[in-house]
PDB file of C-alpha atoms in Angstrom:
ATOM      1  CA  ILE A  93       0.000   0.000   0.000  1.00  0.00           C
ATOM      2  CA  ASN A  94       1.227   3.419  -0.945  1.00  0.00           C
ATOM      3  CA  GLU A  95       1.720   5.673   2.138  1.00  0.00           C
ATOM      4  CA  GLU A  96      -0.516   8.396   0.745  1.00  0.00           C
ATOM      5  CA  ILE A  97      -3.319   5.944  -0.042  1.00  0.00           C
ATOM      6  CA  ALA A  98      -3.035   4.501   3.471  1.00  0.00           C
ATOM      7  CA  ARG A  99      -3.260   7.997   4.971  1.00  0.00           C
ATOM      8  CA  LEU A 100      -6.320   8.775   2.867  1.00  0.00           C
ATOM      9  CA  ARG A 101      -8.001   5.502   3.912  1.00  0.00           C
ATOM     10  CA  HIS A 102      -7.473   6.392   7.566  1.00  0.00           C
ATOM     11  CA  SER A 103      -8.695   9.924   6.967  1.00  0.00           C
ATOM     12  CA  ALA A 104     -11.872   8.672   5.274  1.00  0.00           C
ATOM     13  CA  THR A 105     -12.475   6.198   8.114  1.00  0.00           C
ATOM     14  CA  ARG A 106     -12.095   8.945  10.704  1.00  0.00           C
ATOM     15  CA  GLN A 107     -14.391  11.339   8.807  1.00  0.00           C
ATOM     16  CA  LEU A 108     -17.093   8.664   8.474  1.00  0.00           C
ATOM     17  CA  TYR A 109     -17.008   8.125  12.221  1.00  0.00           C
ATOM     18  CA  GLU A 110     -16.826  11.742  13.357  1.00  0.00           C
ATOM     19  CA  ARG A 111     -19.043  13.521  10.845  1.00  0.00           C
ATOM     20  CA  ARG A 112     -22.517  13.055   9.375  1.00  0.00           C
ATOM     21  CA  ASP A 113     -21.948  14.917   6.091  1.00  0.00           C
ATOM     22  CA  VAL A 114     -19.452  12.551   4.446  1.00  0.00           C
ATOM     23  CA  ILE A 115     -19.789  10.474   1.302  1.00  0.00           C
ATOM     24  CA  VAL A 116     -16.879   8.344   0.132  1.00  0.00           C
ATOM     25  CA  VAL A 117     -16.596   7.365  -3.520  1.00  0.00           C
ATOM     26  CA  ALA A 118     -14.011   4.624  -3.989  1.00  0.00           C
ATOM     27  CA  SER A 119     -13.370   1.274  -5.594  1.00  0.00           C
ATOM     28  CA  VAL A 120     -14.098  -1.887  -3.616  1.00  0.00           C
ATOM     29  CA  SER A 121     -10.368  -2.510  -3.239  1.00  0.00           C
ATOM     30  CA  CYS A 122     -10.123   0.654  -1.110  1.00  0.00           C
ATOM     31  CA  ILE A 123     -12.430  -0.735   1.558  1.00  0.00           C
ATOM     32  CA  TYR A 124     -11.691  -4.437   1.165  1.00  0.00           C
ATOM     33  CA  GLY A 125     -10.533  -6.031   4.401  1.00  0.00           C
ATOM     34  CA  LEU A 126     -10.743  -2.989   6.655  1.00  0.00           C
ATOM     35  CA  GLY A 127     -11.396  -5.025   9.785  1.00  0.00           C
ATOM     36  CA  LEU A 128     -14.120  -4.542  12.376  1.00  0.00           C
ATOM     37  CA  PRO A 129     -15.125  -0.888  12.827  1.00  0.00           C
ATOM     38  CA  ASP A 130     -16.229  -1.344  16.457  1.00  0.00           C
ATOM     39  CA  ILE A 131     -12.821  -2.635  17.527  1.00  0.00           C
ATOM     40  CA  TYR A 132     -10.991   0.040  15.506  1.00  0.00           C
ATOM     41  CA  PHE A 133     -12.939   2.910  17.079  1.00  0.00           C
ATOM     42  CA  LYS A 134     -12.862   1.361  20.558  1.00  0.00           C
ATOM     43  CA  ALA A 135      -9.048   1.271  20.352  1.00  0.00           C
ATOM     44  CA  ALA A 136      -8.827   5.020  19.619  1.00  0.00           C
ATOM     45  CA  ILE A 137      -7.206   7.219  22.276  1.00  0.00           C
ATOM     46  CA  PRO A 138      -9.152  10.387  23.133  1.00  0.00           C
ATOM     47  CA  LEU A 139      -7.146  13.284  24.586  1.00  0.00           C
ATOM     48  CA  ALA A 140      -8.166  16.651  25.975  1.00  0.00           C
ATOM     49  CA  VAL A 141      -6.294  19.490  27.624  1.00  0.00           C
ATOM     50  CA  GLY A 142      -6.568  18.952  31.379  1.00  0.00           C
ATOM     51  CA  ASP A 143      -6.845  15.144  31.144  1.00  0.00           C
ATOM     52  CA  THR A 144      -4.823  13.146  33.640  1.00  0.00           C
ATOM     53  CA  ILE A 145      -2.845  10.380  31.930  1.00  0.00           C
ATOM     54  CA  ASN A 146      -0.001   8.121  32.948  1.00  0.00           C
ATOM     55  CA  ARG A 147       2.802   8.838  30.458  1.00  0.00           C
ATOM     56  CA  GLN A 148       4.075   5.242  30.371  1.00  0.00           C
ATOM     57  CA  ASP A 149       0.564   3.793  29.920  1.00  0.00           C
ATOM     58  CA  PHE A 150      -0.115   6.311  27.148  1.00  0.00           C
ATOM     59  CA  LEU A 151       3.059   5.254  25.301  1.00  0.00           C
ATOM     60  CA  LEU A 152       2.110   1.579  25.703  1.00  0.00           C
ATOM     61  CA  ASN A 153      -1.353   2.372  24.310  1.00  0.00           C
ATOM     62  CA  LEU A 154       0.242   3.974  21.249  1.00  0.00           C
ATOM     63  CA  ILE A 155       2.265   0.808  20.702  1.00  0.00           C
ATOM     64  CA  ARG A 156      -0.833  -1.341  21.258  1.00  0.00           C
ATOM     65  CA  ILE A 157      -2.599   0.472  18.410  1.00  0.00           C
ATOM     66  CA  GLN A 158       0.431  -0.149  16.180  1.00  0.00           C
ATOM     67  CA  TYR A 159       2.309   3.156  16.373  1.00  0.00           C
ATOM     68  CA  MET A 160       6.078   2.789  16.274  1.00  0.00           C
ATOM     69  CA  ARG A 161       8.526   4.820  18.309  1.00  0.00           C
ATOM     70  CA  ASN A 162      11.214   6.648  16.353  1.00  0.00           C
ATOM     71  CA  ASP A 163      12.943   9.463  18.213  1.00  0.00           C
ATOM     72  CA  PHE A 164      14.846  10.619  15.129  1.00  0.00           C
ATOM     73  CA  GLU A 165      12.451  10.811  12.179  1.00  0.00           C
ATOM     74  CA  MET A 166       8.747  11.629  12.176  1.00  0.00           C
ATOM     75  CA  LYS A 167       6.587   9.808   9.671  1.00  0.00           C
ATOM     76  CA  ARG A 168       3.050   8.504   9.443  1.00  0.00           C
ATOM     77  CA  ALA A 169       2.014   6.214  12.329  1.00  0.00           C
ATOM     78  CA  HIS A 170       5.157   6.950  14.377  1.00  0.00           C
ATOM     79  CA  PHE A 171       5.823   8.858  17.577  1.00  0.00           C
ATOM     80  CA  ARG A 172       8.790  10.325  19.427  1.00  0.00           C
ATOM     81  CA  VAL A 173       9.309  11.231  23.052  1.00  0.00           C
ATOM     82  CA  ARG A 174      11.403  14.036  24.448  1.00  0.00           C
ATOM     83  CA  GLY A 175      10.825  14.371  28.178  1.00  0.00           C
ATOM     84  CA  ASP A 176       7.264  15.572  28.743  1.00  0.00           C
ATOM     85  CA  ILE A 177       6.708  16.257  25.036  1.00  0.00           C
ATOM     86  CA  ILE A 178       5.259  13.502  22.866  1.00  0.00           C
ATOM     87  CA  ASP A 179       4.990  14.028  19.108  1.00  0.00           C
ATOM     88  CA  VAL A 180       2.686  11.708  17.167  1.00  0.00           C
ATOM     89  CA  GLN A 181       2.165  11.615  13.418  1.00  0.00           C
ATOM     90  CA  PRO A 182      -1.359  10.183  13.239  1.00  0.00           C
ATOM     91  CA  ALA A 183      -2.123   7.631  10.536  1.00  0.00           C
ATOM     92  CA  ASP A 184      -4.616  10.018   8.932  1.00  0.00           C
ATOM     93  CA  GLU A 185      -2.642  13.289   9.175  1.00  0.00           C
ATOM     94  CA  GLU A 186       0.110  15.067   7.315  1.00  0.00           C
ATOM     95  CA  ARG A 187       0.676  17.195  10.408  1.00  0.00           C
ATOM     96  CA  VAL A 188       2.252  16.182  13.715  1.00  0.00           C
ATOM     97  CA  LEU A 189       0.298  16.153  16.961  1.00  0.00           C
ATOM     98  CA  ARG A 190       2.321  17.549  19.874  1.00  0.00           C
ATOM     99  CA  ILE A 191       1.214  16.560  23.357  1.00  0.00           C
ATOM    100  CA  GLU A 192       2.797  18.556  26.174  1.00  0.00           C
ATOM    101  CA  LEU A 193       2.490  17.083  29.638  1.00  0.00           C
ATOM    102  CA  PHE A 194       3.018  18.613  33.044  1.00  0.00           C
ATOM    103  CA  ASP A 195       3.424  15.675  35.417  1.00  0.00           C
ATOM    104  CA  ASP A 196       0.411  13.483  34.527  1.00  0.00           C
ATOM    105  CA  GLU A 197      -1.731  16.276  33.069  1.00  0.00           C
ATOM    106  CA  VAL A 198      -2.170  17.094  29.389  1.00  0.00           C
ATOM    107  CA  GLU A 199      -1.070  20.717  29.421  1.00  0.00           C
ATOM    108  CA  SER A 200      -1.478  21.486  25.708  1.00  0.00           C
ATOM    109  CA  LEU A 201      -2.211  19.929  22.322  1.00  0.00           C
ATOM    110  CA  TYR A 202      -0.890  21.346  19.056  1.00  0.00           C
ATOM    111  CA  LEU A 203      -0.845  20.400  15.404  1.00  0.00           C
ATOM    112  CA  LEU A 204       2.562  21.163  13.880  1.00  0.00           C
ATOM    113  CA  ASP A 205       3.680  21.520  10.298  1.00  0.00           C
ATOM    114  CA  ALA A 206       5.607  18.293   9.697  1.00  0.00           C
ATOM    115  CA  GLN A 207       8.331  20.060   7.712  1.00  0.00           C
ATOM    116  CA  THR A 208       8.929  23.217   9.744  1.00  0.00           C
ATOM    117  CA  GLY A 209       7.733  22.205  13.216  1.00  0.00           C
ATOM    118  CA  GLU A 210       5.721  25.424  13.471  1.00  0.00           C
ATOM    119  CA  VAL A 211       2.412  25.387  15.350  1.00  0.00           C
ATOM    120  CA  VAL A 212      -0.436  25.326  12.829  1.00  0.00           C
ATOM    121  CA  GLU A 213      -3.338  24.861  15.232  1.00  0.00           C
ATOM    122  CA  THR A 214      -3.973  24.725  18.974  1.00  0.00           C
ATOM    123  CA  LEU A 215      -6.441  22.036  20.048  1.00  0.00           C
ATOM    124  CA  ASP A 216      -8.669  21.573  23.085  1.00  0.00           C
ATOM    125  CA  HIS A 217      -9.155  17.875  22.346  1.00  0.00           C
ATOM    126  CA  THR A 218      -8.360  15.238  19.740  1.00  0.00           C
ATOM    127  CA  THR A 219      -8.489  11.504  19.150  1.00  0.00           C
ATOM    128  CA  ILE A 220      -5.621   9.305  18.012  1.00  0.00           C
ATOM    129  CA  TYR A 221      -6.978   6.489  15.878  1.00  0.00           C
ATOM    130  CA  PRO A 222      -5.100   3.201  15.347  1.00  0.00           C
ATOM    131  CA  ALA A 223      -2.222   3.141  12.882  1.00  0.00           C
ATOM    132  CA  VAL A 224      -3.724   0.125  11.097  1.00  0.00           C
ATOM    133  CA  HIS A 225      -7.286  -0.911  10.329  1.00  0.00           C
ATOM    134  CA  HIS A 226      -6.741  -4.427  11.718  1.00  0.00           C
ATOM    135  CA  VAL A 227      -6.705  -3.958  15.471  1.00  0.00           C
ATOM    136  CA  ALA A 228      -7.140  -6.944  17.749  1.00  0.00           C
ATOM    137  CA  ASP A 229      -9.488  -6.718  20.699  1.00  0.00           C
ATOM    138  CA  PRO A 230      -7.294  -7.465  23.769  1.00  0.00           C
ATOM    139  CA  ALA A 231      -9.892  -9.915  25.142  1.00  0.00           C
ATOM    140  CA  ASP A 232     -10.000 -11.810  21.826  1.00  0.00           C
ATOM    141  CA  LYS A 233      -6.206 -11.860  21.675  1.00  0.00           C
ATOM    142  CA  ASP A 234      -5.913 -13.253  25.210  1.00  0.00           C
ATOM    143  CA  ARG A 235      -8.542 -15.887  24.462  1.00  0.00           C
ATOM    144  CA  ALA A 236      -6.703 -16.898  21.255  1.00  0.00           C
ATOM    145  CA  VAL A 237      -3.356 -17.178  23.080  1.00  0.00           C
ATOM    146  CA  ARG A 238      -4.932 -19.393  25.767  1.00  0.00           C
ATOM    147  CA  GLN A 239      -6.499 -21.572  23.070  1.00  0.00           C
ATOM    148  CA  ILE A 240      -3.203 -21.908  21.201  1.00  0.00           C
ATOM    149  CA  LYS A 241      -1.393 -22.893  24.418  1.00  0.00           C
ATOM    150  CA  PHE A 242      -4.105 -25.441  25.130  1.00  0.00           C
ATOM    151  CA  ASP A 243      -3.880 -26.851  21.597  1.00  0.00           C
ATOM    152  CA  LEU A 244      -0.102 -27.204  21.907  1.00  0.00           C
ATOM    153  CA  THR A 245      -0.345 -29.372  25.040  1.00  0.00           C
TER     154      THR A 245
END
């Protein structure tokens, strides 16, 4: 899958969920095998200024929804951490989401220009959707692992 097509698929998925005035015109191959919408949207991470979050748990949640850590280069579906600043390039965005923490509180949320790093928009809240459309429900995954272990004995 081309990176731009993947970004557009994620953007269309997000718009369909968040808005009521969206129509998507695409070939069947664009929506083939998208996975289960309920699990995808349930895995999303909502954030708002003033929220209390555990930094380590937040980073683990990003990894759980298939974001990869890369402290050197920002690209789609990756994040980097520098102290209390977490930069995330959402799967559906060309811009970078900057999350500034003060202790365990979300102090500010910004969208940055990916090339220049300049603040493009200040946000009160946002949602980080999974990096891939195929997200496993943790309960289903645990059940499958137990079944596999049982089958191997």
